[in-house]
Coordinates of C-alpha atoms and ligand atoms in Angstrom, one line a residue:
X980 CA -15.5 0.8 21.8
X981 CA -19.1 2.1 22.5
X982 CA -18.6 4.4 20.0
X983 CA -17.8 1.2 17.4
X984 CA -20.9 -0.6 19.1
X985 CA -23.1 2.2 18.4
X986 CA -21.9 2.8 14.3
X987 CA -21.7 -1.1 13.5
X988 CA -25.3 -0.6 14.4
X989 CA -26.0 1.8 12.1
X990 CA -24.6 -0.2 9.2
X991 CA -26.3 -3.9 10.4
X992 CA -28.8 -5.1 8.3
X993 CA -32.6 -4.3 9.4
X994 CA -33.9 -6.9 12.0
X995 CA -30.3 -7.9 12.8
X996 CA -28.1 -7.2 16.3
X997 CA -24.6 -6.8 16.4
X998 CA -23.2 -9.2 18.4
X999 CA -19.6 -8.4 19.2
X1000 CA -17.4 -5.4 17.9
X1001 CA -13.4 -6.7 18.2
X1002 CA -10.2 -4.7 16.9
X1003 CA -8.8 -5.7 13.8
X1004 CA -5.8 -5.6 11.7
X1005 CA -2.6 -3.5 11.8
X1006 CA -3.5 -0.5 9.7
X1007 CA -1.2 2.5 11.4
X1008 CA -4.0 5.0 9.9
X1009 CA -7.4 4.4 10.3
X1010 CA -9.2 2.1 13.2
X1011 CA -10.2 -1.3 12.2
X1012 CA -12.9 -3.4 13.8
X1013 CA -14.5 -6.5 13.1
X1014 CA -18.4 -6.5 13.6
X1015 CA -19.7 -9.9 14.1
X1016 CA -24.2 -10.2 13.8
X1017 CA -26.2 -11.8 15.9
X1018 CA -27.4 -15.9 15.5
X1019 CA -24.9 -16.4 12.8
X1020 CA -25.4 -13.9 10.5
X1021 CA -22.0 -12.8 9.0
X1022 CA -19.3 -10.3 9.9
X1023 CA -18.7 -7.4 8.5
X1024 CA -15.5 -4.5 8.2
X1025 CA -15.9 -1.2 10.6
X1026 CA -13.2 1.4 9.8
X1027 CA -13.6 4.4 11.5
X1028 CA -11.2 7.2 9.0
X1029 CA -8.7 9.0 9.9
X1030 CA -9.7 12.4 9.1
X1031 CA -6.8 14.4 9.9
X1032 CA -4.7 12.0 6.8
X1033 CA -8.0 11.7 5.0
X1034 CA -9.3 15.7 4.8
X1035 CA -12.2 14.6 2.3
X1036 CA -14.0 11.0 2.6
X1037 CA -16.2 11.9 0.2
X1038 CA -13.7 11.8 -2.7
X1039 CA -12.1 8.5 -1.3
X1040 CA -15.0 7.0 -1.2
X1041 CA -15.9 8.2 -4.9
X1042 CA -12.7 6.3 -6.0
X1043 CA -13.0 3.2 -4.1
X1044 CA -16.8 3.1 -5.4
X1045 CA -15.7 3.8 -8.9
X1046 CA -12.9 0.9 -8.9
X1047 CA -15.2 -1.6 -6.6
X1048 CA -17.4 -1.4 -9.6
X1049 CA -15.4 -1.2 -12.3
X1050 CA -13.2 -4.5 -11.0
X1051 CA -16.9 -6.3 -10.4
X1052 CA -17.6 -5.3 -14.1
X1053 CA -14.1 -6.8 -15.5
X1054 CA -14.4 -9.6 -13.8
X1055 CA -17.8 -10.4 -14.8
X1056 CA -16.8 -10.2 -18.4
X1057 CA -13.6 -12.1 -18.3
X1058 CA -13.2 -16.1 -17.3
X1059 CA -10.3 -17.8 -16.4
X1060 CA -8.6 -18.7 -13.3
X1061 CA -8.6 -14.8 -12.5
X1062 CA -12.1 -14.1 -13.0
X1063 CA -12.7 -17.7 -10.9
X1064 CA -10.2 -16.7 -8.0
X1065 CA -10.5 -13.2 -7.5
X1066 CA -12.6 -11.5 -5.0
X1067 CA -13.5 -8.0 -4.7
X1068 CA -14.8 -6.2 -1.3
X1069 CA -18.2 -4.9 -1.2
X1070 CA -19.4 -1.0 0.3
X1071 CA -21.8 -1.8 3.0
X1072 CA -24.9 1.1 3.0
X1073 CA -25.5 2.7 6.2
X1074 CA -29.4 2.8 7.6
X1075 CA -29.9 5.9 5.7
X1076 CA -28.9 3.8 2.5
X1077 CA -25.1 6.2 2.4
X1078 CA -22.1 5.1 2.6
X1079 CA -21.0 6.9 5.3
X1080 CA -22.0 6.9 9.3
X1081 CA -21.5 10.2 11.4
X1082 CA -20.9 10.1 14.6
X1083 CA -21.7 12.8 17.3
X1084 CA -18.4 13.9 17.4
X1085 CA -18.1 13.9 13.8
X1086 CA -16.1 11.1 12.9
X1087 CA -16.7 9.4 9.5
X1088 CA -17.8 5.2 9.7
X1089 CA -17.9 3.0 7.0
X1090 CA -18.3 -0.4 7.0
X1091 CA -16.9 -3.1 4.3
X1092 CA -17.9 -6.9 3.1
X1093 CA -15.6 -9.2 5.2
X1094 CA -13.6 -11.8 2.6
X1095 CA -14.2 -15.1 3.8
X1096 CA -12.1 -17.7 3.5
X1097 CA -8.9 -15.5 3.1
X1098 CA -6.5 -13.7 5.4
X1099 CA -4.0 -10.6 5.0
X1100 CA -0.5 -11.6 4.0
X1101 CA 1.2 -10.7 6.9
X1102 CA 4.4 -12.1 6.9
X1103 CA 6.5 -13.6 3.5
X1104 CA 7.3 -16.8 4.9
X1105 CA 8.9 -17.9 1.6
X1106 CA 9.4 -17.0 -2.2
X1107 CA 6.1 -19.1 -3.0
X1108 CA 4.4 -16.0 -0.8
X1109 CA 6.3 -12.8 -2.3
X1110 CA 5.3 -14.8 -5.3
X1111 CA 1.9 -14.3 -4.9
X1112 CA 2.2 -10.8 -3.5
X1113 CA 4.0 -9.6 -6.5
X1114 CA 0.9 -11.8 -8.8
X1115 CA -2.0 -10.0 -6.9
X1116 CA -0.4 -6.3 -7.8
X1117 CA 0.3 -7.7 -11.2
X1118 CA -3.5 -8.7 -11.7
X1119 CA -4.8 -5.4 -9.7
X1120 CA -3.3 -3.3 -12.1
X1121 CA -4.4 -5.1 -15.6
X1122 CA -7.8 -5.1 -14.0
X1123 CA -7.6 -1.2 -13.4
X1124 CA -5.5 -0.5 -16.6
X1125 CA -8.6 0.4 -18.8
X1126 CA -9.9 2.8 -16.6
X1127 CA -9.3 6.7 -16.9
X1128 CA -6.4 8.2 -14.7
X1129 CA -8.5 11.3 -15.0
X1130 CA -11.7 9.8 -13.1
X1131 CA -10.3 9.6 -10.1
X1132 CA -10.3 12.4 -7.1
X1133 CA -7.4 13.8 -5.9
X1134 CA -8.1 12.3 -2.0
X1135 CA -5.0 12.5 -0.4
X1136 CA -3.1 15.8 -1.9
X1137 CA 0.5 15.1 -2.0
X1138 CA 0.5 11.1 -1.1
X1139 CA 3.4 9.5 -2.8
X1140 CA 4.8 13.4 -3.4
X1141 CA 8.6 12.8 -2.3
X1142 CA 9.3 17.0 -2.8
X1143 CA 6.4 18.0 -0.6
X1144 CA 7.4 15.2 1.9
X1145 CA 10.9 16.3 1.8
X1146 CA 9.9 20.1 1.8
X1147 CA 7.9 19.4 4.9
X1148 CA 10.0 17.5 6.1
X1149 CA 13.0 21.0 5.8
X1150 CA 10.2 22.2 8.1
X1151 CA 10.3 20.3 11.3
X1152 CA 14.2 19.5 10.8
X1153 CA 14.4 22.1 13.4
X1154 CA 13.4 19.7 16.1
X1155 CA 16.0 17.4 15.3
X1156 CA 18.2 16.8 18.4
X1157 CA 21.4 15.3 16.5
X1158 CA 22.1 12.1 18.5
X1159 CA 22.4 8.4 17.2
X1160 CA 19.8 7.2 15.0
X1161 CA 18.8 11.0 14.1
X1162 CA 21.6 12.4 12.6
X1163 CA 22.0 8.8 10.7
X1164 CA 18.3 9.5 9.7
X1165 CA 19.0 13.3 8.9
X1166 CA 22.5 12.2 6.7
X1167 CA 20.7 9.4 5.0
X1168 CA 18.5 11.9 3.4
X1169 CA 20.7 15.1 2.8
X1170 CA 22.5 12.8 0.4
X1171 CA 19.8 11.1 -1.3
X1172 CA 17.2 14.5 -1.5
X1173 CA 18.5 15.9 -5.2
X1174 CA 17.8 11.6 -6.4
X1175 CA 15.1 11.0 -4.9
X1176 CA 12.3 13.0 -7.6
X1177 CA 13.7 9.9 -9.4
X1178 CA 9.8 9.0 -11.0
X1179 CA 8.5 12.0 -11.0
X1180 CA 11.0 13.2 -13.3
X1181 CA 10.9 10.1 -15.3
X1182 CA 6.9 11.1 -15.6
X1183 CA 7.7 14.3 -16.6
X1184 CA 10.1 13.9 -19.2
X1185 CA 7.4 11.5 -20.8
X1186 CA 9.1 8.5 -20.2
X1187 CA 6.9 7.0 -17.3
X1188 CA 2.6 7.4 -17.8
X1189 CA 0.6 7.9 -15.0
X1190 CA -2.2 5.1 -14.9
X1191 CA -4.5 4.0 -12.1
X1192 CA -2.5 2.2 -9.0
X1193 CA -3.1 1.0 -5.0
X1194 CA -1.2 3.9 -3.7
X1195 CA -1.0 1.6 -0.7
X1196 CA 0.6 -2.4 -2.0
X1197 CA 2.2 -3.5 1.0
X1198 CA 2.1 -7.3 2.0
X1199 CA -0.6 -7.1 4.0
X1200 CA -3.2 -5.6 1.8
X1201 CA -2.9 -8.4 -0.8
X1202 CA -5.5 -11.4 0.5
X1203 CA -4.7 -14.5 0.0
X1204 CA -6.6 -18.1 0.2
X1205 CA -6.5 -19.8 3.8
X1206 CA -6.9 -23.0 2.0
X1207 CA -4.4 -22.8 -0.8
X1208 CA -2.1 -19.6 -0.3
X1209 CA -3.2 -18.0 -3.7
X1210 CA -3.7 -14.3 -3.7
X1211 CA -7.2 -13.7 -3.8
X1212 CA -7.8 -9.8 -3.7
X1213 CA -6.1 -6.7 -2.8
X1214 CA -7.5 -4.7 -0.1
X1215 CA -7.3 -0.7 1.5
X1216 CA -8.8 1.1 -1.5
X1217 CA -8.5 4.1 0.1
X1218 CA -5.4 5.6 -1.8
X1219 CA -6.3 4.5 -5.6
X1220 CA -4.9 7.1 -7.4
X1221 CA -3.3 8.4 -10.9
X1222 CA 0.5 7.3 -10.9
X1223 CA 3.2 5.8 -12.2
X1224 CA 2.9 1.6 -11.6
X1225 CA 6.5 2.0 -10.0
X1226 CA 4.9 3.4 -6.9
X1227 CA 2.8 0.5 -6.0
X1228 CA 5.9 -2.3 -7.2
X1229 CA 8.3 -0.3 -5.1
X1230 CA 6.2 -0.7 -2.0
X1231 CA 5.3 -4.6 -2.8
X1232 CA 8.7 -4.9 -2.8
X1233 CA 10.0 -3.4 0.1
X1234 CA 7.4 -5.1 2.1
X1235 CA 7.8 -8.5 0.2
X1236 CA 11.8 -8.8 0.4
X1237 CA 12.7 -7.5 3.7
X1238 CA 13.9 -10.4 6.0
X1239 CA 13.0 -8.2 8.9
X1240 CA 9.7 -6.5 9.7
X1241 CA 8.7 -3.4 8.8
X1242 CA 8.1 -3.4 13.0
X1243 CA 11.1 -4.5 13.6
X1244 CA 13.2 -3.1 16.3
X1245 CA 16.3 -4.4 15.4
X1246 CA 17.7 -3.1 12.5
X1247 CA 20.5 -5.6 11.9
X1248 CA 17.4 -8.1 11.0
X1249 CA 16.9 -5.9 8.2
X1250 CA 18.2 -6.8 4.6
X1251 CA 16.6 -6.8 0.9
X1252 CA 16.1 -10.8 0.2
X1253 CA 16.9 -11.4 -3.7
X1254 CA 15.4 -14.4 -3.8
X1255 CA 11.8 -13.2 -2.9
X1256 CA 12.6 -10.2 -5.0
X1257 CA 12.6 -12.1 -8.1
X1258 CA 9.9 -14.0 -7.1
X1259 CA 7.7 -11.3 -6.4
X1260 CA 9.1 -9.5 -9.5
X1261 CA 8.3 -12.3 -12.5
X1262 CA 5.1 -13.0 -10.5
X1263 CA 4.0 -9.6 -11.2
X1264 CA 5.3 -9.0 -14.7
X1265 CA 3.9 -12.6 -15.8
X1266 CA 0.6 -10.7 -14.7
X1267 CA 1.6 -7.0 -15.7
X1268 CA 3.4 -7.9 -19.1
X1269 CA -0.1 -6.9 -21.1
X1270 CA 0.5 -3.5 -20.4
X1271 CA 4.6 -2.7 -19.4
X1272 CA 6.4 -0.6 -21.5
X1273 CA 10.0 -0.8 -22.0
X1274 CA 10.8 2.2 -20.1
X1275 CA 8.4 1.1 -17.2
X1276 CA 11.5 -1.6 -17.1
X1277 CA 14.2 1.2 -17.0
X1278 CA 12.6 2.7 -14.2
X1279 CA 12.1 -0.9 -11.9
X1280 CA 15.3 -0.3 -10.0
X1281 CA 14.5 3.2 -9.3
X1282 CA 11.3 2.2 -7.8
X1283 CA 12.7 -0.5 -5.3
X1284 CA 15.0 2.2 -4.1
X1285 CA 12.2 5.1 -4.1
X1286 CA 9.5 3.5 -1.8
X1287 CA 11.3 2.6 1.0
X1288 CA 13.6 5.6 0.9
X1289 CA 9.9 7.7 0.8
X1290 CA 8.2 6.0 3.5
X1291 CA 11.5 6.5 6.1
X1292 CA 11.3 10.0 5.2
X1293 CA 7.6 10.0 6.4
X1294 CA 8.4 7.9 9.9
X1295 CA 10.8 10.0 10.4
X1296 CA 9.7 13.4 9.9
X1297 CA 6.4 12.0 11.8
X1298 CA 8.8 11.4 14.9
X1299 CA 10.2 14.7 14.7
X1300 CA 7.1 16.0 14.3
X1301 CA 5.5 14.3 17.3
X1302 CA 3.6 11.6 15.9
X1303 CA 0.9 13.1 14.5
X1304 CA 0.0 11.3 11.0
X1305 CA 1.0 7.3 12.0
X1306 CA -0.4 5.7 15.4
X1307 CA 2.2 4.7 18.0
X1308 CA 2.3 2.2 20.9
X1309 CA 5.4 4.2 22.2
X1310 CA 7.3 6.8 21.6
X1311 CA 10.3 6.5 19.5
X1312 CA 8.6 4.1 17.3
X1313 CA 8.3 6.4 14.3
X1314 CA 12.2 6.4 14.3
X1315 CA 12.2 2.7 14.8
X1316 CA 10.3 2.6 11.6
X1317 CA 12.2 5.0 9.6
X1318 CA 15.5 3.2 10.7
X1319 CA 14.2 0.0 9.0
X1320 CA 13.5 1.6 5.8
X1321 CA 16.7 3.0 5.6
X1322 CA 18.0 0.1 6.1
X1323 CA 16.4 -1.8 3.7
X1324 CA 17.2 1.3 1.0
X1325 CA 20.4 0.6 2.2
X1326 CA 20.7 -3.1 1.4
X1327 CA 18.6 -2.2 -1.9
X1328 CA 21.9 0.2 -2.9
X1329 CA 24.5 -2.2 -2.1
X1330 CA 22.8 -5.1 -4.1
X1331 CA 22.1 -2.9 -7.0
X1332 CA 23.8 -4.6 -9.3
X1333 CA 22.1 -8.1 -8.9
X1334 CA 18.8 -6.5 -8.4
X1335 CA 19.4 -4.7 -11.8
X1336 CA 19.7 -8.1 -13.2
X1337 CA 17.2 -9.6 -12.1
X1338 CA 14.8 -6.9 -13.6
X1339 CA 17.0 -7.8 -17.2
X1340 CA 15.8 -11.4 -16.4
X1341 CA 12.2 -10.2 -16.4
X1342 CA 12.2 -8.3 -19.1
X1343 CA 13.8 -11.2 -21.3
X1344 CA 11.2 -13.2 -20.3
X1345 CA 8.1 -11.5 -20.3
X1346 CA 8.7 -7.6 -22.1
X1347 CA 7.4 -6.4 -24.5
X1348 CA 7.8 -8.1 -27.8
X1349 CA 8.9 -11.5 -26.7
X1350 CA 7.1 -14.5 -27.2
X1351 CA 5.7 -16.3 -24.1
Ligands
LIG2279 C1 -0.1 3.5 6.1 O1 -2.6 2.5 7.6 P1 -2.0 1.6 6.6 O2 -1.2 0.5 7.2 O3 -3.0 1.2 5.6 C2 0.2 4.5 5.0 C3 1.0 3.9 3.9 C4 2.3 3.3 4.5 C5 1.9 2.3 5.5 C6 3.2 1.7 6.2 C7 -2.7 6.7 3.9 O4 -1.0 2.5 5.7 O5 1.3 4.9 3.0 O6 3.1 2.7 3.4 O7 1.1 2.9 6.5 N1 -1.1 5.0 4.5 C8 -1.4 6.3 4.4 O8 2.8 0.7 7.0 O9 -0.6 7.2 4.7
LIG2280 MG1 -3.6 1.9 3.7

């Protein structure tokens, strides 16, 4: 914590003390901390960045500079309930007028404009809330869509890369004991491996385009109001990226429809909720339908199954590995995770059929060519 103290200082305005330095949030990457200023002058966002998953914070903080300013820019121009509602976080400037504060022992700081009047969306409570989660991806991406794929840096090689995760992943399978939940982990993926390129080859056969995306569109970095519940802003710039769209709805949806958590230790709690799925679905295709293609529909279903198949690859390999990449309060929690998101790619495969229609529902109502 002294080490927080002593970098909140370094980013507090000229003339004004910190007054407290508390954890904050439930990022499994980088450390969080809430810096409040003395006599009532405002909070702000301390992260301290994870630089083993984050090998160059320059480049990250290129990109999330470059969207910051580009989102300010579109919303200035536009009006509308959007341009009213939406709020967009602000780089704070370290004493030496960077971004960035070093510490002695090398570690990157940066500190961020606190939202107020907003929280994370935690938990979905109802459909109203995967509503909104799905709306605030939809509106994210419109406001990115005119921007260049090309202008962004490559900060985090391989992220979203299911063939480098999985090669990787060939790598450390050596250390897999065999018993209960690993050898379901370790069969779960031997049969889904040659399927799950799924996007990637979709992108390379021209079918899917890459645009500008979250990288990161879980529930809880989409803000929404305290007063009213509306999705306000999405938060965690740090893995804007050139993709495919289907990344970021595959991971709002895997985070908006599962009735469990993605914490949860009992995997029977786990199941893929249809009813927030199509909430969250036509809430972010009534915002989205600007700039969906047909095929970007084709490939909906392959994304739901994707994301959450991807990310219990990761947990997994990451508990085989010895936790090395995501933060643990105990051991075995890595395979915990993974179990959930297999789970829930389970429930995703055995409702594939309704899910599929549900995306035809969409796409009647709001695809391209029909009348709204
Ligand atoms: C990590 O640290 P956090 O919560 O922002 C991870 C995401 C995962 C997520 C799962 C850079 O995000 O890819 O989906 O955990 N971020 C990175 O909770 O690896
Ligand atoms: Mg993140």
């Amino acid at each position: 914590m002294k080490s927080a103290m002593r970098a909140a200082e370094n980013f507090a305005p000229a003339g004004t003390a910190v007054a407290g330095v508390a954890k904050h949030g439930r990022g499994i990457v980088h450390e969080t901390f809430l810096v409040t200023l003395d006599g009532g002058n405002g909070r702000f966002i301390l992260q301290r960045l994870n630089s083993r998953v984050f090998p160059d914070p320059a480049a990250l903080m290129k990109n999330m500079e470059h969207v910051c300013r580009h989102l300010r820019e579109r919303l200035g121009a536009a009006s509308g309930e959007i341009a009213r509602e939406w709020r967009v976080v602000r780089l704070l400037p370290a004493r030496d007028n960077t971004l960035f504060f070093r510490d002695r022992q090398g570690a990157f700081w940066r500190a961020l404009s606190f939202i107020d009047g907003a929280v994370p969306l935690e938990q979905v409570k109802n459909s109203a809330d995967a509503r909104e989660a799905g709306r605030a991806l939809g509106i994210f991406h419109w406001l990115v869509s005119d921007i260049n794929p090309a202008a962004l840096r490559v900060a985090l090689p391989g992220f979203h890369d299911v063939a480098q995760y999985l090669q990787h992943y060939d790598a450390v399978q050596a250390m897999d004991t065999g018993g209960g939940g690993e050898s379901f982990c370790r069969r779960f993926i031997g049969a889904r491996r040659q399927w799950a390129p799924v996007l990637e080859n979709g992108l390379r056969a021209g079918r899917l385009q890459v645009r500008v995306i979250h990288g990161d569109a879980k529930i809880n970095n989409v803000m929404v109001s305290s007063e009213t519940g509306r999705a306000v802003s999405m938060i965690d710039l740090d893995t804007v990226m050139a993709g495919p769209v289907h990344f970021d709805i595959g991971d709002c949806l895997r985070s908006c429809c599962n009735t469990g958590s993605e914490e949860e230790e009992d995997p029977s709690q786990v199941r893929f909720d249809l009813d927030r799925c199509w909430a969250a679905l036509s809430g972010y295709v009534e915002a989205a339908h600007r700039f969906l293609t047909d095929a970007d529909y084709d490939f909906f279903f392959a994304a739901v199954r994707r994301i959450p198949f991807e990310l219990g690859l990761r947990f997994y390999t990451d508990y085989l590995e010895g936790d090395v990449y995501f933060k643990v309060q105990h051991p075995g929690q890595n395979l915990a995770r993974a179990l959930v998101q297999f789970k829930l790619t389970e429930s995703i495969e055995a409702q594939e059929r309704e899910i599929r229609k549900l995306i035809k529902e969409c796409r009647a109502r709001y695809g391209p060519g029909r009348s709204r």
